[in-house]
Amino acid sequence: MAKYPTNSEVPRRNPEAVTIRQKTLTSQFDDNGREKRRRKWLYPKRDVSVVHEGLTKAQIATLYDFYMARSGSYEAFSFFLTLSNTYTGEYVGTGDGTTVSFDLPAVNSATYKLYVSAVEQDEDQGIILTESVTQANTTLTMADGSAAADFSDAGVFAAGNYMVVTDSGGREAKGWFGTLAGTEMPVMSARGGATQNWESVDVAFDGDDEDGYTVEVYNFRDYALEAGGGADGADKVTFFVAPNDGSQITYDFTGNLKIRGRFLEDNMTYETFYDRIVNTGLQIRGLLNDE
Amino acid sequence: MRSIDADILAELARTQYTEFKAVKFSIGGSDYCYTDADVPIVIDGTRYEPRGFKLSNLSYSQANIVTRGNIEMENLDDVFSSLFVGSTVQGSTVEIHSIIYFDSDPPDSTIVFEGTIDDWSLDEERVTITVASVLQRWSQRTINNYGPSCRWKVFKGTECGYTGGATTCDRSYQRCVDLGNQDNFGGFRWLPSIQDKPIWWGQKPAI
């Protein structure tokens, strides 16, 4: 994996010229004035033409070294557009039933939505409640400091959330929230399961600890997003359950688009390369996000 | 006539639609499935990986049966090199599918052609495979013709096996009996008796 030098490292003309490529077969039998069209790509590809401005010799060398390190058009790399924009339905990847982490075609993601087979996914909020509970407590105090828990906080006491109870010796009991029934929240052994029990209880967990417990509630949803956590500094998504084999993952977001690409040309003299980067534009051939 | 799902036919009749081709090779007990789509596609639990290929010359015979087709597969990563060079792939099953993408429903496919690998050639960039219909076996030429007379060309030869003192043979069964060599008789002496007789499978038809 490699990343094209950023705008701050080597200044470039902003915004970059981006050409969107689709592939459509159109019928050649058009004597009747009608035509048939067949789409051959599900997702578009983007070609980029980059022009740099006000370069120093060192910055030119940086670009040339990057070109040489890619072996011309051989090795793919990531290119981040300078201008932040809003994008819809960008291809992330295709699930295989086991892979849970995917690099997103974005960095600095904001107001985003993630879809698996066109179904919007819920984002994981991580730990949403941490409380110390005394031995005498039979209820939890809410994170906002309000009165003792009455299970009215639907965000915390929601089916599918996860609870970890730690005794004073650091031993844990873990389980999933089931469906609230009156004032009782059942703990289930599996997410969405039917068996009311702990998922796991550490050996020697003290069920009557006079020093009290720490209770953490996790909002485990469909996925967690890690800003800049992917390859080449792209944002990364990790699913709680691996998307099914063949399910396509798409992403709506506002941010800087990441384009996977490779140099178009294999053969260039240094003079030609210089002409490309300051005048006619260095051509980058776009690929899909998972290539 | 080939039976194709009505939803697929309806989609194909539209002015604009999304269709991909797919090929499935069954070689040595394993399936190798590829599509010319830009992303992987899973249909009925079978995952088709993107790979460049071209289909050409699906030829039809007078009997309206596809007899041969050519597939040119991208092989820059040498996926097929070890598979084809290291084993005998002739006779392996090949299916060519048409995959239709619907606006809302999951994609579906129909088989366009199926056959077996007949011959192939390989170079650095591609493997070219000729696929022959299994029905082509009906029109294969035989290497021998069978008649009521003995068909061994050489008297006292390897197939004849006679080692006695006789010097001539008229290739009749009676001569073979006279020479005590009828176990090696190379003809089908009952053929004249079934010539022009009706042949049926299963129970004898009522006359």
Short mmCIF file of C-alpha atoms in Angstrom, two decimals:
data_model
loop_
_atom_site.label_atom_id
_atom_site.label_comp_id
_atom_site.label_asym_id
_atom_site.label_seq_id
_atom_site.Cartn_x
_atom_site.Cartn_y
_atom_site.Cartn_z
CA MET A 1 0.00 0.00 0.00
CA ALA A 2 1.18 3.51 -0.78
CA LYS A 3 -0.29 6.99 -0.74
CA TYR A 4 0.25 9.71 -3.31
CA PRO A 5 1.99 12.73 -1.72
CA THR A 6 -0.59 14.98 -0.12
CA ASN A 7 -1.34 18.55 -1.03
CA SER A 8 0.54 19.77 2.02
CA GLU A 9 3.62 17.74 1.06
CA VAL A 10 3.59 18.70 -2.62
CA PRO A 11 1.13 21.48 -3.50
CA ARG A 12 -1.20 20.72 -6.39
CA ARG A 13 -3.89 22.49 -8.36
CA ASN A 14 -7.11 22.30 -6.42
CA PRO A 15 -9.54 20.77 -7.21
CA GLU A 16 -8.01 17.99 -9.26
CA ALA A 17 -9.54 17.12 -12.65
CA VAL A 18 -11.49 13.91 -12.13
CA THR A 19 -13.06 11.96 -15.00
CA ILE A 20 -15.73 9.44 -14.12
CA ARG A 21 -15.71 6.29 -16.23
CA GLN A 22 -18.70 4.00 -16.77
CA LYS A 23 -19.02 1.09 -19.17
CA THR A 24 -22.12 0.66 -21.31
CA LEU A 25 -22.66 -1.57 -24.32
CA THR A 26 -25.00 0.03 -26.83
CA SER A 27 -26.70 -1.90 -29.61
CA GLN A 28 -25.32 -1.28 -33.08
CA PHE A 29 -28.61 -2.34 -34.70
CA ASP A 30 -30.26 1.07 -34.62
CA ASP A 31 -32.05 1.20 -37.98
CA ASN A 32 -35.37 1.40 -36.21
CA GLY A 33 -34.21 4.42 -34.25
CA ARG A 34 -34.32 2.61 -30.95
CA GLU A 35 -31.37 1.29 -29.04
CA LYS A 36 -30.69 -1.15 -26.23
CA ARG A 37 -28.09 -0.54 -23.59
CA ARG A 38 -26.41 -2.94 -21.25
CA ARG A 39 -24.53 -1.78 -18.17
CA LYS A 40 -21.26 -3.64 -17.65
CA TRP A 41 -20.02 -2.02 -14.45
CA LEU A 42 -21.99 -1.68 -11.25
CA TYR A 43 -19.72 1.06 -9.92
CA PRO A 44 -17.93 3.90 -11.71
CA LYS A 45 -14.19 4.41 -11.73
CA ARG A 46 -12.46 7.76 -11.49
CA ASP A 47 -9.41 8.85 -13.45
CA VAL A 48 -7.43 11.78 -12.10
CA SER A 49 -5.24 14.34 -13.83
CA VAL A 50 -2.93 16.04 -11.33
CA VAL A 51 -1.13 19.29 -11.95
CA HIS A 52 1.28 20.64 -9.35
CA GLU A 53 2.14 24.27 -8.86
CA GLY A 54 5.04 26.18 -7.34
CA LEU A 55 7.24 23.15 -6.88
CA THR A 56 10.69 23.06 -5.40
CA LYS A 57 13.31 20.69 -6.74
CA ALA A 58 12.92 18.57 -3.63
CA GLN A 59 9.17 18.29 -4.19
CA ILE A 60 9.68 17.27 -7.82
CA ALA A 61 12.09 14.62 -6.60
CA THR A 62 9.49 13.41 -4.11
CA LEU A 63 6.97 12.90 -6.92
CA TYR A 64 9.50 11.25 -9.21
CA ASP A 65 10.65 8.93 -6.45
CA PHE A 66 7.03 7.99 -5.80
CA TYR A 67 6.50 7.27 -9.52
CA MET A 68 9.64 5.14 -9.65
CA ALA A 69 8.73 3.28 -6.47
CA ARG A 70 5.40 2.32 -8.05
CA SER A 71 7.30 0.91 -11.08
CA GLY A 72 5.32 3.11 -13.43
CA SER A 73 1.87 1.69 -14.00
CA TYR A 74 2.55 -1.51 -12.06
CA GLU A 75 1.63 -0.79 -8.46
CA ALA A 76 -1.67 0.67 -7.28
CA PHE A 77 -1.83 3.42 -4.67
CA SER A 78 -4.31 5.64 -2.86
CA PHE A 79 -5.01 9.17 -3.97
CA PHE A 80 -6.98 11.52 -1.69
CA LEU A 81 -8.82 14.41 -3.29
CA THR A 82 -8.01 17.76 -1.74
CA LEU A 83 -11.52 19.12 -1.80
CA SER A 84 -14.07 17.83 0.68
CA ASN A 85 -17.38 16.94 -0.92
CA THR A 86 -20.52 14.85 -0.45
CA TYR A 87 -20.65 11.42 -2.08
CA THR A 88 -23.41 8.82 -2.33
CA GLY A 89 -23.24 5.07 -2.91
CA GLU A 90 -19.46 4.78 -3.05
CA TYR A 91 -18.29 1.18 -3.34
CA VAL A 92 -16.47 -0.14 -0.28
CA GLY A 93 -16.18 -3.86 -0.98
CA THR A 94 -18.02 -7.16 -1.16
CA GLY A 95 -18.52 -9.36 1.86
CA ASP A 96 -17.29 -12.94 1.95
CA GLY A 97 -18.92 -14.06 5.19
CA THR A 98 -15.70 -13.86 7.23
CA THR A 99 -14.04 -10.47 6.63
CA VAL A 100 -15.16 -7.86 9.16
CA SER A 101 -12.86 -4.89 8.42
CA PHE A 102 -12.93 -2.82 5.24
CA ASP A 103 -11.04 0.29 4.22
CA LEU A 104 -13.44 3.05 3.28
CA PRO A 105 -13.06 5.18 0.15
CA ALA A 106 -12.78 8.24 2.35
CA VAL A 107 -10.89 10.19 4.94
CA ASN A 108 -12.27 12.84 7.30
CA SER A 109 -15.70 11.19 7.05
CA ALA A 110 -18.58 13.21 8.43
CA THR A 111 -22.37 12.72 8.36
CA TYR A 112 -21.92 9.26 6.92
CA LYS A 113 -24.14 6.25 6.35
CA LEU A 114 -23.04 2.71 5.64
CA TYR A 115 -25.09 0.18 3.70
CA VAL A 116 -24.84 -3.58 3.29
CA SER A 117 -26.90 -4.87 0.35
CA ALA A 118 -28.66 -1.47 0.35
CA VAL A 119 -29.72 -1.83 4.00
CA GLU A 120 -28.53 0.99 6.25
CA GLN A 121 -26.38 -0.13 9.18
CA ASP A 122 -26.27 1.24 12.73
CA GLU A 123 -23.01 2.59 14.05
CA ASP A 124 -21.51 1.25 17.27
CA GLN A 125 -21.30 3.88 20.03
CA GLY A 126 -18.88 1.89 22.19
CA ILE A 127 -19.21 2.25 25.98
CA ILE A 128 -22.30 4.29 26.74
CA LEU A 129 -22.48 3.80 30.51
CA THR A 130 -19.84 3.23 33.18
CA GLU A 131 -21.01 3.10 36.79
CA SER A 132 -19.73 2.02 40.17
CA VAL A 133 -22.32 -0.02 42.00
CA THR A 134 -22.24 -0.86 45.69
CA GLN A 135 -23.11 -4.25 47.03
CA ALA A 136 -26.43 -2.89 48.24
CA ASN A 137 -27.34 -1.36 44.89
CA THR A 138 -29.91 -3.20 42.95
CA THR A 139 -30.27 -0.43 40.39
CA LEU A 140 -27.84 1.56 38.29
CA THR A 141 -27.33 5.30 38.39
CA MET A 142 -27.58 6.95 35.02
CA ALA A 143 -24.54 8.43 33.38
CA ASP A 144 -26.05 11.90 33.43
CA GLY A 145 -26.22 11.78 37.21
CA SER A 146 -29.98 11.57 37.35
CA ALA A 147 -31.87 9.37 39.74
CA ALA A 148 -31.38 5.66 40.09
CA ALA A 149 -31.98 3.67 36.95
CA ASP A 150 -35.55 3.00 36.14
CA PHE A 151 -34.79 1.52 32.72
CA SER A 152 -36.33 4.56 31.09
CA ASP A 153 -33.16 5.32 29.18
CA ALA A 154 -33.97 3.41 26.04
CA GLY A 155 -30.54 4.11 24.59
CA VAL A 156 -28.80 2.25 27.40
CA PHE A 157 -31.28 -0.46 28.24
CA ALA A 158 -31.93 -1.61 24.74
CA ALA A 159 -32.01 -5.12 23.40
CA GLY A 160 -28.67 -6.02 21.85
CA ASN A 161 -26.56 -3.87 24.18
CA TYR A 162 -23.79 -5.61 26.09
CA MET A 163 -23.05 -5.46 29.81
CA VAL A 164 -19.79 -6.20 31.58
CA VAL A 165 -19.89 -6.43 35.39
CA THR A 166 -16.48 -6.38 37.09
CA ASP A 167 -16.02 -7.24 40.75
CA SER A 168 -13.39 -5.67 42.99
CA GLY A 169 -10.97 -8.44 42.09
CA GLY A 170 -11.14 -7.63 38.36
CA ARG A 171 -13.17 -10.71 37.51
CA GLU A 172 -15.92 -10.24 34.92
CA ALA A 173 -19.41 -11.43 34.14
CA LYS A 174 -20.66 -10.56 30.65
CA GLY A 175 -23.95 -10.82 28.86
CA TRP A 176 -26.33 -9.30 26.34
CA PHE A 177 -29.47 -7.35 27.06
CA GLY A 178 -32.65 -9.04 26.01
CA THR A 179 -36.02 -7.34 25.77
CA LEU A 180 -37.05 -5.17 28.73
CA ALA A 181 -40.01 -6.65 30.58
CA GLY A 182 -41.51 -4.19 33.05
CA THR A 183 -38.66 -3.26 35.37
CA GLU A 184 -36.56 -6.31 34.63
CA MET A 185 -33.87 -6.44 32.00
CA PRO A 186 -32.94 -10.05 31.17
CA VAL A 187 -29.31 -10.87 30.44
CA MET A 188 -28.90 -13.27 27.55
CA SER A 189 -26.05 -15.59 26.66
CA ALA A 190 -26.02 -14.46 23.01
CA ARG A 191 -27.02 -11.36 21.11
CA GLY A 192 -30.62 -11.81 20.08
CA GLY A 193 -30.59 -15.27 21.65
CA ALA A 194 -33.38 -16.92 23.63
CA THR A 195 -31.38 -18.28 26.56
CA GLN A 196 -31.38 -16.10 29.65
CA ASN A 197 -27.92 -16.46 31.17
CA TRP A 198 -24.52 -14.82 31.27
CA GLU A 199 -22.44 -15.20 28.14
CA SER A 200 -19.41 -15.84 30.32
CA VAL A 201 -18.48 -15.57 33.98
CA ASP A 202 -14.87 -15.58 35.16
CA VAL A 203 -13.79 -18.22 37.61
CA ALA A 204 -14.20 -16.98 41.22
CA PHE A 205 -16.35 -14.04 40.18
CA ASP A 206 -17.72 -12.69 43.46
CA GLY A 207 -21.47 -12.53 43.25
CA ASP A 208 -21.72 -10.93 46.68
CA ASP A 209 -18.82 -8.49 46.64
CA GLU A 210 -19.03 -6.12 49.60
CA ASP A 211 -16.59 -3.78 47.81
CA GLY A 212 -19.05 -3.33 44.98
CA TYR A 213 -18.84 -3.63 41.20
CA THR A 214 -18.13 -1.65 38.08
CA VAL A 215 -20.78 -1.89 35.42
CA GLU A 216 -20.15 -1.01 31.80
CA VAL A 217 -22.79 -1.03 29.09
CA TYR A 218 -21.65 -1.24 25.48
CA ASN A 219 -23.71 -0.22 22.50
CA PHE A 220 -22.59 -2.94 20.10
CA ARG A 221 -24.34 -2.24 16.84
CA ASP A 222 -23.56 -3.17 13.27
CA TYR A 223 -20.22 -1.46 12.85
CA ALA A 224 -17.58 0.83 14.32
CA LEU A 225 -15.80 3.47 12.27
CA GLU A 226 -12.15 4.24 12.88
CA ALA A 227 -11.04 7.58 11.46
CA GLY A 228 -7.76 7.17 9.60
CA GLY A 229 -7.41 3.59 10.83
CA GLY A 230 -7.23 1.93 7.43
CA ALA A 231 -4.43 1.41 4.94
CA ASP A 232 -2.82 4.65 3.69
CA GLY A 233 -4.66 6.56 6.40
CA ALA A 234 -8.15 5.98 4.99
CA ASP A 235 -11.08 5.62 7.33
CA LYS A 236 -11.88 2.04 8.26
CA VAL A 237 -15.06 0.22 9.18
CA THR A 238 -15.22 -2.89 11.35
CA PHE A 239 -18.45 -4.87 11.42
CA PHE A 240 -19.66 -6.66 14.48
CA VAL A 241 -20.88 -9.53 12.28
CA ALA A 242 -19.15 -10.17 8.97
CA PRO A 243 -21.32 -9.17 5.99
CA ASN A 244 -22.72 -12.12 4.09
CA ASP A 245 -20.90 -13.58 1.14
CA GLY A 246 -21.66 -11.50 -1.92
CA SER A 247 -23.28 -8.58 -0.09
CA GLN A 248 -22.08 -5.26 -1.46
CA ILE A 249 -21.06 -2.54 0.98
CA THR A 250 -21.58 1.10 0.00
CA TYR A 251 -20.92 4.36 1.76
CA ASP A 252 -22.53 7.80 1.77
CA PHE A 253 -20.37 10.50 3.32
CA THR A 254 -19.08 14.01 3.34
CA GLY A 255 -15.31 14.16 3.31
CA ASN A 256 -12.28 13.64 1.11
CA LEU A 257 -12.70 10.89 -1.45
CA LYS A 258 -10.03 8.22 -1.66
CA ILE A 259 -9.39 6.95 -5.18
CA ARG A 260 -7.48 3.75 -5.75
CA GLY A 261 -5.46 4.10 -8.89
CA ARG A 262 -2.25 3.52 -10.77
CA PHE A 263 -0.16 5.64 -13.08
CA LEU A 264 -1.37 5.48 -16.65
CA GLU A 265 2.04 5.59 -18.26
CA ASP A 266 4.95 3.19 -17.99
CA ASN A 267 7.38 5.06 -20.21
CA MET A 268 8.40 8.61 -19.41
CA THR A 269 11.62 10.55 -19.55
CA TYR A 270 12.34 12.86 -16.64
CA GLU A 271 11.51 15.81 -18.93
CA THR A 272 8.19 14.25 -19.89
CA PHE A 273 7.42 13.55 -16.27
CA TYR A 274 8.16 17.19 -15.39
CA ASP A 275 5.93 18.37 -18.24
CA ARG A 276 3.11 16.18 -16.96
CA ILE A 277 3.22 17.38 -13.38
CA VAL A 278 3.42 21.12 -14.15
CA ASN A 279 1.56 21.47 -17.46
CA THR A 280 -0.55 18.70 -19.01
CA GLY A 281 -1.27 16.72 -15.86
CA LEU A 282 -0.04 13.42 -14.49
CA GLN A 283 -2.62 10.78 -15.41
CA ILE A 284 -3.88 8.33 -12.81
CA ARG A 285 -6.08 5.43 -13.92
CA GLY A 286 -8.86 4.76 -11.41
CA LEU A 287 -9.60 1.35 -9.87
CA LEU A 288 -12.24 0.06 -7.51
CA ASN A 289 -11.82 0.71 -3.79
CA ASP A 290 -10.90 -2.90 -2.99
CA GLU A 291 -8.32 -3.31 -5.78
CA MET B 1 -36.60 -24.83 -26.44
CA ARG B 2 -34.60 -23.72 -23.41
CA SER B 3 -36.75 -22.77 -20.43
CA ILE B 4 -35.74 -19.41 -18.93
CA ASP B 5 -37.18 -17.73 -15.85
CA ALA B 6 -39.92 -15.22 -16.75
CA ASP B 7 -38.34 -12.48 -14.60
CA ILE B 8 -35.07 -12.80 -16.51
CA LEU B 9 -36.87 -12.65 -19.86
CA ALA B 10 -38.78 -9.56 -18.75
CA GLU B 11 -35.55 -7.86 -17.71
CA LEU B 12 -33.84 -8.71 -21.00
CA ALA B 13 -36.76 -7.20 -22.90
CA ARG B 14 -36.18 -3.78 -21.32
CA THR B 15 -34.39 -1.03 -23.22
CA GLN B 16 -31.72 -0.84 -20.54
CA TYR B 17 -30.60 -3.57 -18.23
CA THR B 18 -27.58 -4.90 -16.38
CA GLU B 19 -26.22 -8.25 -17.43
CA PHE B 20 -22.97 -10.06 -16.84
CA LYS B 21 -21.55 -13.31 -18.09
CA ALA B 22 -20.11 -15.96 -15.84
CA VAL B 23 -18.22 -19.20 -16.35
CA LYS B 24 -17.93 -22.16 -14.03
CA PHE B 25 -15.20 -24.76 -14.51
CA SER B 26 -15.49 -28.02 -12.60
CA ILE B 27 -11.98 -29.44 -12.61
CA GLY B 28 -10.69 -32.21 -10.40
CA GLY B 29 -13.63 -32.01 -8.03
CA SER B 30 -13.30 -28.24 -7.47
CA ASP B 31 -15.34 -25.42 -8.98
CA TYR B 32 -13.66 -22.32 -10.40
CA CYS B 33 -16.22 -19.57 -10.93
CA TYR B 34 -15.62 -16.22 -12.60
CA THR B 35 -17.67 -13.31 -13.86
CA ASP B 36 -16.93 -10.39 -16.15
CA ALA B 37 -18.65 -8.07 -13.64
CA ASP B 38 -16.54 -5.49 -11.81
CA VAL B 39 -17.33 -6.91 -8.36
CA PRO B 40 -17.82 -10.44 -6.97
CA ILE B 41 -21.32 -11.85 -7.36
CA VAL B 42 -22.90 -14.64 -5.33
CA ILE B 43 -25.82 -16.60 -6.74
CA ASP B 44 -27.34 -19.60 -4.99
CA GLY B 45 -24.30 -19.86 -2.74
CA THR B 46 -21.79 -19.82 -5.60
CA ARG B 47 -19.35 -16.92 -5.56
CA TYR B 48 -18.16 -15.65 -8.95
CA GLU B 49 -14.93 -13.67 -8.77
CA PRO B 50 -14.24 -10.86 -11.25
CA ARG B 51 -11.91 -11.90 -14.05
CA GLY B 52 -11.56 -10.73 -17.60
CA PHE B 53 -12.78 -13.12 -20.28
CA LYS B 54 -14.35 -13.13 -23.70
CA LEU B 55 -16.85 -15.50 -25.15
CA SER B 56 -16.85 -15.98 -28.87
CA ASN B 57 -18.27 -18.17 -31.57
CA LEU B 58 -21.01 -20.14 -29.88
CA SER B 59 -21.74 -22.19 -33.00
CA TYR B 60 -24.99 -23.98 -33.61
CA SER B 61 -25.47 -27.11 -35.64
CA GLN B 62 -28.45 -27.91 -37.84
CA ALA B 63 -30.02 -29.69 -34.93
CA ASN B 64 -30.20 -26.32 -33.15
CA ILE B 65 -27.71 -27.47 -30.55
CA VAL B 66 -24.66 -25.50 -29.54
CA THR B 67 -21.77 -27.74 -30.39
CA ARG B 68 -18.75 -25.59 -29.66
CA GLY B 69 -17.78 -22.37 -27.94
CA ASN B 70 -14.55 -20.51 -27.28
CA ILE B 71 -13.59 -18.84 -24.02
CA GLU B 72 -10.57 -16.59 -23.74
CA MET B 73 -9.65 -16.16 -20.06
CA GLU B 74 -7.27 -13.61 -18.57
CA ASN B 75 -4.29 -15.46 -17.10
CA LEU B 76 -1.83 -12.73 -16.22
CA ASP B 77 -1.71 -14.00 -12.64
CA ASP B 78 -1.09 -17.60 -13.80
CA VAL B 79 -4.15 -18.94 -12.02
CA PHE B 80 -4.85 -21.30 -14.91
CA SER B 81 -1.24 -22.22 -15.63
CA SER B 82 -0.79 -24.65 -12.76
CA LEU B 83 -4.37 -25.82 -13.04
CA PHE B 84 -4.20 -26.64 -16.72
CA VAL B 85 -0.57 -27.64 -17.12
CA GLY B 86 -0.51 -29.85 -14.06
CA SER B 87 -3.54 -31.95 -14.85
CA THR B 88 -5.70 -33.31 -17.63
CA VAL B 89 -8.57 -30.90 -17.92
CA GLN B 90 -10.04 -32.24 -21.13
CA GLY B 91 -13.51 -33.52 -20.39
CA SER B 92 -14.04 -31.21 -17.40
CA THR B 93 -17.45 -29.59 -17.21
CA VAL B 94 -17.89 -25.94 -18.19
CA GLU B 95 -21.03 -23.86 -17.72
CA ILE B 96 -21.57 -20.41 -19.20
CA HIS B 97 -24.13 -18.35 -17.31
CA SER B 98 -25.90 -15.12 -17.97
CA ILE B 99 -26.36 -13.09 -14.77
CA ILE B 100 -29.14 -10.53 -14.63
CA TYR B 101 -29.18 -7.71 -12.11
CA PHE B 102 -32.62 -6.54 -11.07
CA ASP B 103 -33.43 -3.13 -9.64
CA SER B 104 -34.61 -4.47 -6.30
CA ASP B 105 -34.36 -8.26 -6.21
CA PRO B 106 -31.13 -10.26 -5.83
CA PRO B 107 -29.37 -11.16 -9.09
CA ASP B 108 -30.38 -14.33 -10.89
CA SER B 109 -28.73 -16.42 -13.58
CA THR B 110 -29.53 -18.81 -16.37
CA ILE B 111 -27.26 -21.26 -18.16
CA VAL B 112 -26.49 -20.21 -21.72
CA PHE B 113 -24.28 -23.13 -22.67
CA GLU B 114 -22.74 -26.12 -20.99
CA GLY B 115 -20.21 -28.58 -22.25
CA THR B 116 -16.79 -30.03 -21.62
CA ILE B 117 -13.29 -28.75 -22.25
CA ASP B 118 -12.16 -30.02 -25.63
CA ASP B 119 -8.80 -28.33 -26.14
CA TRP B 120 -6.92 -25.36 -24.77
CA SER B 121 -3.85 -23.24 -25.35
CA LEU B 122 -1.94 -21.09 -22.94
CA ASP B 123 0.32 -18.08 -23.18
CA GLU B 124 1.61 -15.43 -20.80
CA GLU B 125 -1.58 -13.37 -20.84
CA ARG B 126 -4.47 -15.69 -21.55
CA VAL B 127 -5.74 -19.20 -21.82
CA THR B 128 -7.99 -20.02 -24.75
CA ILE B 129 -10.39 -22.86 -24.16
CA THR B 130 -12.63 -24.64 -26.63
CA VAL B 131 -15.74 -26.03 -25.04
CA ALA B 132 -17.65 -28.76 -26.81
CA SER B 133 -21.22 -29.75 -26.12
CA VAL B 134 -21.66 -33.16 -24.55
CA LEU B 135 -24.09 -33.87 -27.40
CA GLN B 136 -21.19 -33.69 -29.82
CA ARG B 137 -20.23 -37.20 -28.75
CA TRP B 138 -23.15 -38.51 -30.81
CA SER B 139 -21.43 -37.52 -34.03
CA GLN B 140 -17.98 -38.91 -33.32
CA ARG B 141 -16.42 -41.06 -35.98
CA THR B 142 -15.56 -44.62 -35.14
CA ILE B 143 -12.10 -45.98 -35.86
CA ASN B 144 -13.40 -49.32 -36.98
CA ASN B 145 -16.28 -50.77 -39.00
CA TYR B 146 -17.89 -53.97 -37.90
CA GLY B 147 -19.18 -56.74 -40.20
CA PRO B 148 -20.09 -60.42 -40.15
CA SER B 149 -16.70 -61.44 -41.59
CA CYS B 150 -13.52 -61.55 -39.58
CA ARG B 151 -11.95 -58.07 -39.53
CA TRP B 152 -8.36 -59.06 -38.65
CA LYS B 153 -6.18 -57.84 -41.48
CA VAL B 154 -3.32 -60.30 -41.09
CA PHE B 155 -3.79 -64.09 -41.10
CA LYS B 156 -1.68 -65.53 -38.25
CA GLY B 157 -1.20 -61.97 -37.00
CA THR B 158 -1.41 -60.75 -33.39
CA GLU B 159 -5.22 -60.51 -33.28
CA CYS B 160 -5.78 -63.72 -35.28
CA GLY B 161 -3.50 -65.76 -33.11
CA TYR B 162 -3.56 -68.88 -35.38
CA THR B 163 -0.26 -70.79 -35.23
CA GLY B 164 -1.11 -73.95 -37.21
CA GLY B 165 0.02 -75.10 -40.62
CA ALA B 166 -2.78 -73.71 -42.81
CA THR B 167 -1.70 -71.00 -45.25
CA THR B 168 -5.01 -69.47 -46.35
CA CYS B 169 -8.16 -68.09 -44.71
CA ASP B 170 -11.36 -66.73 -46.29
CA ARG B 171 -12.35 -64.78 -43.09
CA SER B 172 -15.56 -66.82 -42.63
CA TYR B 173 -16.62 -68.21 -39.29
CA GLN B 174 -16.77 -71.73 -40.76
CA ARG B 175 -13.08 -71.53 -41.82
CA CYS B 176 -12.17 -70.38 -38.31
CA VAL B 177 -14.04 -73.40 -36.89
CA ASP B 178 -12.24 -75.69 -39.34
CA LEU B 179 -8.91 -74.32 -38.09
CA GLY B 180 -9.99 -74.60 -34.43
CA ASN B 181 -9.46 -70.86 -33.93
CA GLN B 182 -13.07 -69.70 -33.48
CA ASP B 183 -12.30 -68.12 -30.06
CA ASN B 184 -10.32 -65.47 -31.92
CA PHE B 185 -12.91 -64.89 -34.66
CA GLY B 186 -12.98 -61.15 -35.32
CA GLY B 187 -16.42 -60.80 -36.93
CA PHE B 188 -20.00 -60.41 -35.73
CA ARG B 189 -21.61 -63.35 -37.51
CA TRP B 190 -25.16 -62.57 -36.28
CA LEU B 191 -25.28 -59.11 -37.86
CA PRO B 192 -27.06 -60.26 -41.08
CA SER B 193 -29.83 -61.79 -38.99
CA ILE B 194 -30.70 -58.46 -37.32
CA GLN B 195 -30.30 -56.31 -40.40
CA ASP B 196 -33.38 -54.13 -41.08
CA LYS B 197 -35.02 -55.29 -37.86
CA PRO B 198 -36.68 -52.64 -35.63
CA ILE B 199 -34.74 -51.85 -32.49
CA TRP B 200 -36.39 -50.65 -29.30
CA TRP B 201 -35.43 -49.81 -25.77
CA GLY B 202 -37.24 -51.36 -22.82
CA GLN B 203 -40.35 -53.47 -23.20
CA LYS B 204 -41.11 -55.00 -26.58
CA PRO B 205 -43.78 -52.86 -28.28
CA ALA B 206 -47.18 -54.37 -28.99
CA ILE B 207 -47.55 -55.27 -32.66
#
